[in-house]
PDB file of C-alpha atoms in Angstrom:
ATOM      1  CA  MET A  26     -43.315  52.093   4.234  1.00 87.00           C
ATOM      2  CA  THR A  27     -39.557  52.140   4.852  1.00 92.00           C
ATOM      3  CA  VAL A  28     -40.137  52.236   8.615  1.00 92.00           C
ATOM      4  CA  LEU A  29     -42.527  49.287   8.391  1.00 92.00           C
ATOM      5  CA  THR A  30     -40.201  47.142   6.265  1.00 94.00           C
ATOM      6  CA  GLY A  31     -37.264  48.081   8.508  1.00 93.00           C
ATOM      7  CA  LEU A  32     -39.224  47.007  11.596  1.00 93.00           C
ATOM      8  CA  HIS A  33     -40.267  43.797   9.837  1.00 96.00           C
ATOM      9  CA  ASP A  34     -36.667  42.999   8.896  1.00 94.00           C
ATOM     10  CA  ARG A  35     -35.343  43.734  12.408  1.00 95.00           C
ATOM     11  CA  VAL A  36     -37.995  41.665  14.215  1.00 94.00           C
ATOM     12  CA  PHE A  37     -37.930  38.661  11.929  1.00 93.00           C
ATOM     13  CA  GLY A  38     -34.164  38.896  11.457  1.00 92.00           C
ATOM     14  CA  ALA A  39     -33.731  38.642  15.233  1.00 92.00           C
ATOM     15  CA  ILE A  40     -36.095  35.678  15.395  1.00 90.00           C
ATOM     16  CA  GLU A  41     -34.235  33.968  12.565  1.00 88.00           C
ATOM     17  CA  ARG A  42     -30.836  34.553  14.173  1.00 89.00           C
ATOM     18  CA  ALA A  43     -32.072  33.339  17.573  1.00 86.00           C
ATOM     19  CA  GLY A  44     -33.288  30.023  16.194  1.00 85.00           C
ATOM     20  CA  ASP A  45     -30.917  29.507  13.277  1.00 82.00           C
ATOM     21  CA  ARG A  46     -28.525  27.027  14.885  1.00 80.00           C
ATOM     22  CA  TRP A  47     -31.028  24.873  16.710  1.00 85.00           C
ATOM     23  CA  LEU A  48     -34.690  25.454  15.899  1.00 91.00           C
ATOM     24  CA  LEU A  49     -35.099  24.338  12.296  1.00 92.00           C
ATOM     25  CA  GLY A  50     -33.293  21.008  12.662  1.00 94.00           C
ATOM     26  CA  LEU A  51     -35.004  20.254  15.960  1.00 95.00           C
ATOM     27  CA  THR A  52     -38.419  21.139  14.551  1.00 96.00           C
ATOM     28  CA  ALA A  53     -37.844  18.957  11.480  1.00 97.00           C
ATOM     29  CA  ARG A  54     -36.766  16.013  13.647  1.00 97.00           C
ATOM     30  CA  PHE A  55     -39.732  16.550  15.986  1.00 97.00           C
ATOM     31  CA  ALA A  56     -42.167  16.585  13.037  1.00 97.00           C
ATOM     32  CA  PHE A  57     -40.593  13.395  11.674  1.00 98.00           C
ATOM     33  CA  ALA A  58     -40.803  11.709  15.089  1.00 97.00           C
ATOM     34  CA  ALA A  59     -44.367  12.834  15.767  1.00 98.00           C
ATOM     35  CA  VAL A  60     -45.753  11.887  12.359  1.00 96.00           C
ATOM     36  CA  LEU A  61     -43.569   9.187  10.803  1.00 97.00           C
ATOM     37  CA  TRP A  62     -41.417   7.350  13.360  1.00 97.00           C
ATOM     38  CA  ILE A  63     -44.172   5.047  14.626  1.00 97.00           C
ATOM     39  CA  TYR A  64     -45.426   4.535  11.059  1.00 97.00           C
ATOM     40  CA  PHE A  65     -42.017   3.273   9.937  1.00 97.00           C
ATOM     41  CA  LEU A  66     -41.469   1.300  13.152  1.00 97.00           C
ATOM     42  CA  ASN A  67     -44.777  -0.525  12.741  1.00 97.00           C
ATOM     43  CA  SER A  68     -44.072  -1.145   9.071  1.00 96.00           C
ATOM     44  CA  ALA A  69     -40.632  -2.544   9.900  1.00 97.00           C
ATOM     45  CA  ARG A  70     -42.086  -4.784  12.623  1.00 97.00           C
ATOM     46  CA  THR A  71     -44.255  -6.516   9.979  1.00 96.00           C
ATOM     47  CA  LYS A  72     -41.069  -7.597   8.241  1.00 97.00           C
ATOM     48  CA  VAL A  73     -39.450  -9.514  11.125  1.00 97.00           C
ATOM     49  CA  GLY A  74     -40.456 -12.395  13.375  1.00 95.00           C
ATOM     50  CA  GLU A  75     -42.121 -12.158  16.781  1.00 93.00           C
ATOM     51  CA  GLY A  76     -40.286 -11.275  19.993  1.00 91.00           C
ATOM     52  CA  ILE A  77     -36.678 -10.329  20.612  1.00 92.00           C
ATOM     53  CA  SER A  78     -35.201 -13.311  18.787  1.00 93.00           C
ATOM     54  CA  GLY A  79     -37.652 -12.757  15.922  1.00 93.00           C
ATOM     55  CA  PHE A  80     -36.094  -9.369  15.331  1.00 95.00           C
ATOM     56  CA  PHE A  81     -33.121 -11.197  13.834  1.00 94.00           C
ATOM     57  CA  SER A  82     -35.151 -13.123  11.261  1.00 95.00           C
ATOM     58  CA  ILE A  83     -36.792 -11.730   8.180  1.00 97.00           C
ATOM     59  CA  ALA A  84     -40.475 -12.706   7.948  1.00 97.00           C
ATOM     60  CA  PRO A  85     -41.803 -14.123   4.667  1.00 95.00           C
ATOM     61  CA  GLY A  86     -44.152 -11.139   4.464  1.00 94.00           C
ATOM     62  CA  ALA A  87     -41.150  -8.859   3.997  1.00 96.00           C
ATOM     63  CA  TYR A  88     -40.456 -10.534   0.673  1.00 96.00           C
ATOM     64  CA  TYR A  89     -44.053 -10.013  -0.408  1.00 94.00           C
ATOM     65  CA  GLN A  90     -43.920  -6.347   0.585  1.00 93.00           C
ATOM     66  CA  ILE A  91     -40.539  -5.515  -0.923  1.00 93.00           C
ATOM     67  CA  ALA A  92     -39.761  -8.090  -3.623  1.00 93.00           C
ATOM     68  CA  LEU A  93     -43.104  -9.407  -4.846  1.00 93.00           C
ATOM     69  CA  PRO A  94     -41.939  -9.998  -8.456  1.00 93.00           C
ATOM     70  CA  ALA A  95     -39.103 -12.209  -7.184  1.00 95.00           C
ATOM     71  CA  VAL A  96     -41.506 -14.192  -4.958  1.00 96.00           C
ATOM     72  CA  GLU A  97     -43.877 -14.673  -7.883  1.00 95.00           C
ATOM     73  CA  ALA A  98     -40.977 -15.768 -10.117  1.00 95.00           C
ATOM     74  CA  ALA A  99     -40.053 -18.326  -7.420  1.00 96.00           C
ATOM     75  CA  GLY A 100     -43.578 -19.737  -7.524  1.00 96.00           C
ATOM     76  CA  GLY A 101     -44.534 -18.165  -4.201  1.00 95.00           C
ATOM     77  CA  ASP A 102     -41.682 -19.912  -2.339  1.00 96.00           C
ATOM     78  CA  VAL A 103     -39.831 -17.231  -0.372  1.00 95.00           C
ATOM     79  CA  GLY A 104     -37.025 -19.712   0.321  1.00 94.00           C
ATOM     80  CA  ALA A 105     -36.366 -19.993  -3.417  1.00 96.00           C
ATOM     81  CA  VAL A 106     -35.876 -16.241  -3.870  1.00 97.00           C
ATOM     82  CA  PRO A 107     -32.191 -15.646  -4.662  1.00 96.00           C
ATOM     83  CA  PHE A 108     -30.243 -13.725  -2.037  1.00 95.00           C
ATOM     84  CA  LEU A 109     -28.591 -11.516  -4.631  1.00 95.00           C
ATOM     85  CA  PRO A 110     -30.118  -9.089  -5.285  1.00 94.00           C
ATOM     86  CA  TRP A 111     -33.575  -9.758  -3.794  1.00 95.00           C
ATOM     87  CA  GLY A 112     -32.740 -11.219  -0.399  1.00 96.00           C
ATOM     88  CA  LEU A 113     -30.133  -8.524   0.198  1.00 96.00           C
ATOM     89  CA  LEU A 114     -32.625  -5.841  -0.830  1.00 94.00           C
ATOM     90  CA  VAL A 115     -35.223  -7.229   1.600  1.00 96.00           C
ATOM     91  CA  PHE A 116     -32.637  -7.486   4.405  1.00 97.00           C
ATOM     92  CA  LEU A 117     -31.316  -3.946   3.891  1.00 96.00           C
ATOM     93  CA  GLY A 118     -34.787  -2.468   3.434  1.00 96.00           C
ATOM     94  CA  THR A 119     -36.101  -4.139   6.579  1.00 97.00           C
ATOM     95  CA  TYR A 120     -33.321  -3.045   8.901  1.00 97.00           C
ATOM     96  CA  ALA A 121     -32.994   0.401   7.302  1.00 97.00           C
ATOM     97  CA  GLU A 122     -36.636   0.957   8.198  1.00 97.00           C
ATOM     98  CA  PHE A 123     -35.760   0.308  11.850  1.00 97.00           C
ATOM     99  CA  LEU A 124     -32.405   2.083  11.997  1.00 98.00           C
ATOM    100  CA  LEU A 125     -32.686   5.228   9.867  1.00 98.00           C
ATOM    101  CA  PRO A 126     -35.756   6.709  11.622  1.00 98.00           C
ATOM    102  CA  LEU A 127     -34.181   6.016  15.027  1.00 98.00           C
ATOM    103  CA  LEU A 128     -30.976   7.810  14.002  1.00 98.00           C
ATOM    104  CA  ILE A 129     -32.991  10.826  12.846  1.00 98.00           C
ATOM    105  CA  VAL A 130     -35.005  11.005  16.058  1.00 98.00           C
ATOM    106  CA  ILE A 131     -31.983  10.813  18.363  1.00 97.00           C
ATOM    107  CA  GLY A 132     -29.941  13.050  16.087  1.00 97.00           C
ATOM    108  CA  LEU A 133     -27.044  10.690  15.347  1.00 98.00           C
ATOM    109  CA  PHE A 134     -25.555  10.686  11.843  1.00 98.00           C
ATOM    110  CA  SER A 135     -28.691  12.687  11.115  1.00 97.00           C
ATOM    111  CA  ARG A 136     -27.837  14.034   7.696  1.00 98.00           C
ATOM    112  CA  LEU A 137     -26.851  10.617   6.353  1.00 98.00           C
ATOM    113  CA  ALA A 138     -29.891   8.995   7.969  1.00 98.00           C
ATOM    114  CA  ALA A 139     -32.231  11.628   6.512  1.00 98.00           C
ATOM    115  CA  LEU A 140     -30.635  11.194   3.087  1.00 98.00           C
ATOM    116  CA  GLY A 141     -31.083   7.435   3.475  1.00 98.00           C
ATOM    117  CA  MET A 142     -34.753   7.919   4.385  1.00 98.00           C
ATOM    118  CA  ILE A 143     -35.257  10.080   1.302  1.00 98.00           C
ATOM    119  CA  GLY A 144     -33.887   7.210  -0.775  1.00 97.00           C
ATOM    120  CA  PHE A 145     -35.999   4.735   1.200  1.00 97.00           C
ATOM    121  CA  ILE A 146     -39.171   6.735   0.516  1.00 97.00           C
ATOM    122  CA  ALA A 147     -38.273   6.938  -3.180  1.00 96.00           C
ATOM    123  CA  VAL A 148     -37.900   3.149  -3.346  1.00 93.00           C
ATOM    124  CA  GLN A 149     -41.058   2.663  -1.261  1.00 94.00           C
ATOM    125  CA  THR A 150     -42.963   4.876  -3.687  1.00 95.00           C
ATOM    126  CA  LEU A 151     -41.558   3.062  -6.713  1.00 92.00           C
ATOM    127  CA  VAL A 152     -42.589  -0.297  -5.218  1.00 91.00           C
ATOM    128  CA  ASP A 153     -46.060   1.008  -4.340  1.00 92.00           C
ATOM    129  CA  VAL A 154     -46.642   2.282  -7.872  1.00 92.00           C
ATOM    130  CA  THR A 155     -44.972  -0.438  -9.957  1.00 90.00           C
ATOM    131  CA  VAL A 156     -45.236  -3.600  -7.854  1.00 88.00           C
ATOM    132  CA  HIS A 157     -48.349  -3.081  -5.739  1.00 88.00           C
ATOM    133  CA  GLN A 158     -49.923  -1.091  -8.584  1.00 90.00           C
ATOM    134  CA  ILE A 159     -51.855   1.325  -6.428  1.00 90.00           C
ATOM    135  CA  GLY A 160     -54.499   3.243  -8.325  1.00 87.00           C
ATOM    136  CA  ALA A 161     -54.235   6.661  -9.839  1.00 88.00           C
ATOM    137  CA  GLU A 162     -56.513   8.106  -7.132  1.00 86.00           C
ATOM    138  CA  ALA A 163     -53.993   7.072  -4.457  1.00 88.00           C
ATOM    139  CA  ILE A 164     -51.082   8.423  -6.471  1.00 92.00           C
ATOM    140  CA  GLY A 165     -52.823  11.758  -6.919  1.00 91.00           C
ATOM    141  CA  GLY A 166     -51.112  14.754  -8.376  1.00 90.00           C
ATOM    142  CA  LEU A 167     -49.376  17.889  -7.261  1.00 91.00           C
ATOM    143  CA  PHE A 168     -51.007  21.253  -7.837  1.00 93.00           C
ATOM    144  CA  ASP A 169     -54.500  19.807  -7.925  1.00 91.00           C
ATOM    145  CA  ARG A 170     -57.370  20.650  -5.598  1.00 89.00           C
ATOM    146  CA  PHE A 171     -57.062  17.437  -3.565  1.00 87.00           C
ATOM    147  CA  PRO A 172     -54.357  17.650  -0.868  1.00 89.00           C
ATOM    148  CA  ASP A 173     -54.749  14.103   0.435  1.00 88.00           C
ATOM    149  CA  SER A 174     -53.259  11.685  -2.071  1.00 90.00           C
ATOM    150  CA  ILE A 175     -51.057   9.027  -0.489  1.00 89.00           C
ATOM    151  CA  ILE A 176     -48.184   9.372  -2.906  1.00 92.00           C
ATOM    152  CA  ALA A 177     -47.887  12.831  -4.453  1.00 92.00           C
ATOM    153  CA  ASP A 178     -49.110  14.914  -1.533  1.00 94.00           C
ATOM    154  CA  GLN A 179     -48.293  12.844   1.521  1.00 95.00           C
ATOM    155  CA  ARG A 180     -44.835  11.718   0.471  1.00 96.00           C
ATOM    156  CA  LEU A 181     -43.835  15.225  -0.565  1.00 96.00           C
ATOM    157  CA  LEU A 182     -44.710  16.366   2.946  1.00 96.00           C
ATOM    158  CA  TRP A 183     -42.637  13.475   4.350  1.00 97.00           C
ATOM    159  CA  LEU A 184     -39.633  14.702   2.364  1.00 98.00           C
ATOM    160  CA  VAL A 185     -39.749  18.276   3.701  1.00 97.00           C
ATOM    161  CA  PRO A 186     -38.479  17.635   7.258  1.00 98.00           C
ATOM    162  CA  LEU A 187     -35.961  15.110   5.939  1.00 98.00           C
ATOM    163  CA  SER A 188     -34.629  17.676   3.466  1.00 98.00           C
ATOM    164  CA  VAL A 189     -34.319  20.235   6.260  1.00 97.00           C
ATOM    165  CA  VAL A 190     -32.209  17.787   8.304  1.00 97.00           C
ATOM    166  CA  VAL A 191     -30.003  17.034   5.276  1.00 98.00           C
ATOM    167  CA  LEU A 192     -29.485  20.723   4.481  1.00 96.00           C
ATOM    168  CA  LYS A 193     -29.459  22.346   7.933  1.00 93.00           C
ATOM    169  CA  GLY A 194     -28.465  19.482  10.231  1.00 95.00           C
ATOM    170  CA  PRO A 195     -30.238  18.149  13.307  1.00 96.00           C
ATOM    171  CA  GLY A 196     -29.871  21.247  15.500  1.00 92.00           C
ATOM    172  CA  LEU A 197     -28.173  21.743  18.841  1.00 89.00           C
ATOM    173  CA  LEU A 198     -30.353  19.231  20.704  1.00 92.00           C
ATOM    174  CA  SER A 199     -28.866  16.167  19.028  1.00 96.00           C
ATOM    175  CA  LEU A 200     -26.187  13.564  19.547  1.00 96.00           C
ATOM    176  CA  ASP A 201     -24.455  14.878  16.426  1.00 96.00           C
ATOM    177  CA  HIS A 202     -24.044  18.289  18.072  1.00 94.00           C
ATOM    178  CA  LEU A 203     -22.890  16.728  21.333  1.00 94.00           C
ATOM    179  CA  LEU A 204     -20.269  14.623  19.544  1.00 95.00           C
ATOM    180  CA  ALA A 205     -19.100  17.584  17.466  1.00 92.00           C
ATOM    181  CA  ARG A 206     -18.736  19.695  20.599  1.00 92.00           C
ATOM    182  CA  ARG A 207     -16.687  16.976  22.311  1.00 93.00           C
ATOM    183  CA  ARG A 208     -14.518  16.577  19.217  1.00 92.00           C
ATOM    184  CA  ASP A 209     -13.944  20.345  19.076  1.00 89.00           C
ATOM    185  CA  GLN A 210     -13.036  20.441  22.780  1.00 91.00           C
ATOM    186  CA  ALA A 211     -10.579  17.575  22.291  1.00 90.00           C
ATOM    187  CA  HIS A 212      -8.833  19.498  19.507  1.00 83.00           C
ATOM    188  CA  THR A 213      -8.412  22.666  21.563  1.00 77.00           C
TER     189      THR A 213
END
């Protein structure tokens, strides 16, 4: 048994050491890009106008998606929604949904961007549950026999690669690593 556990430790220890500085962060960013980047990009695109110039204007639908109680309080008139705090929240939420996923994918300010996305997903979940009042079947529950609920199961899986990037960094194949290497070379 000692020989077997020793062999196990040597083999998997070597694999862990070989990939420690680059594999985990890269894999987490790849999983995020492959599964969630287009989801968030498409969601963000519903919150701005059409075309290149439309990118710089918040669409009325963004208010309905993010700040529905404020729109209802304004009688359905998006223009009557106060900028503070609601308009600012819609503005920041809209452009964060474009910017943060991009930063994660390219590996620039990755840890901050991943932390921001964790906060974004928390707010998104809160809005889905409290404002859009999704049903209990969509919320689901952890440790049940159904692994497909939109909130409990799916969003937990979204948080895993983001947590890896926050804790371990983006890996060697990232702009963060490139900038750090240049900074280190400039100081030597």
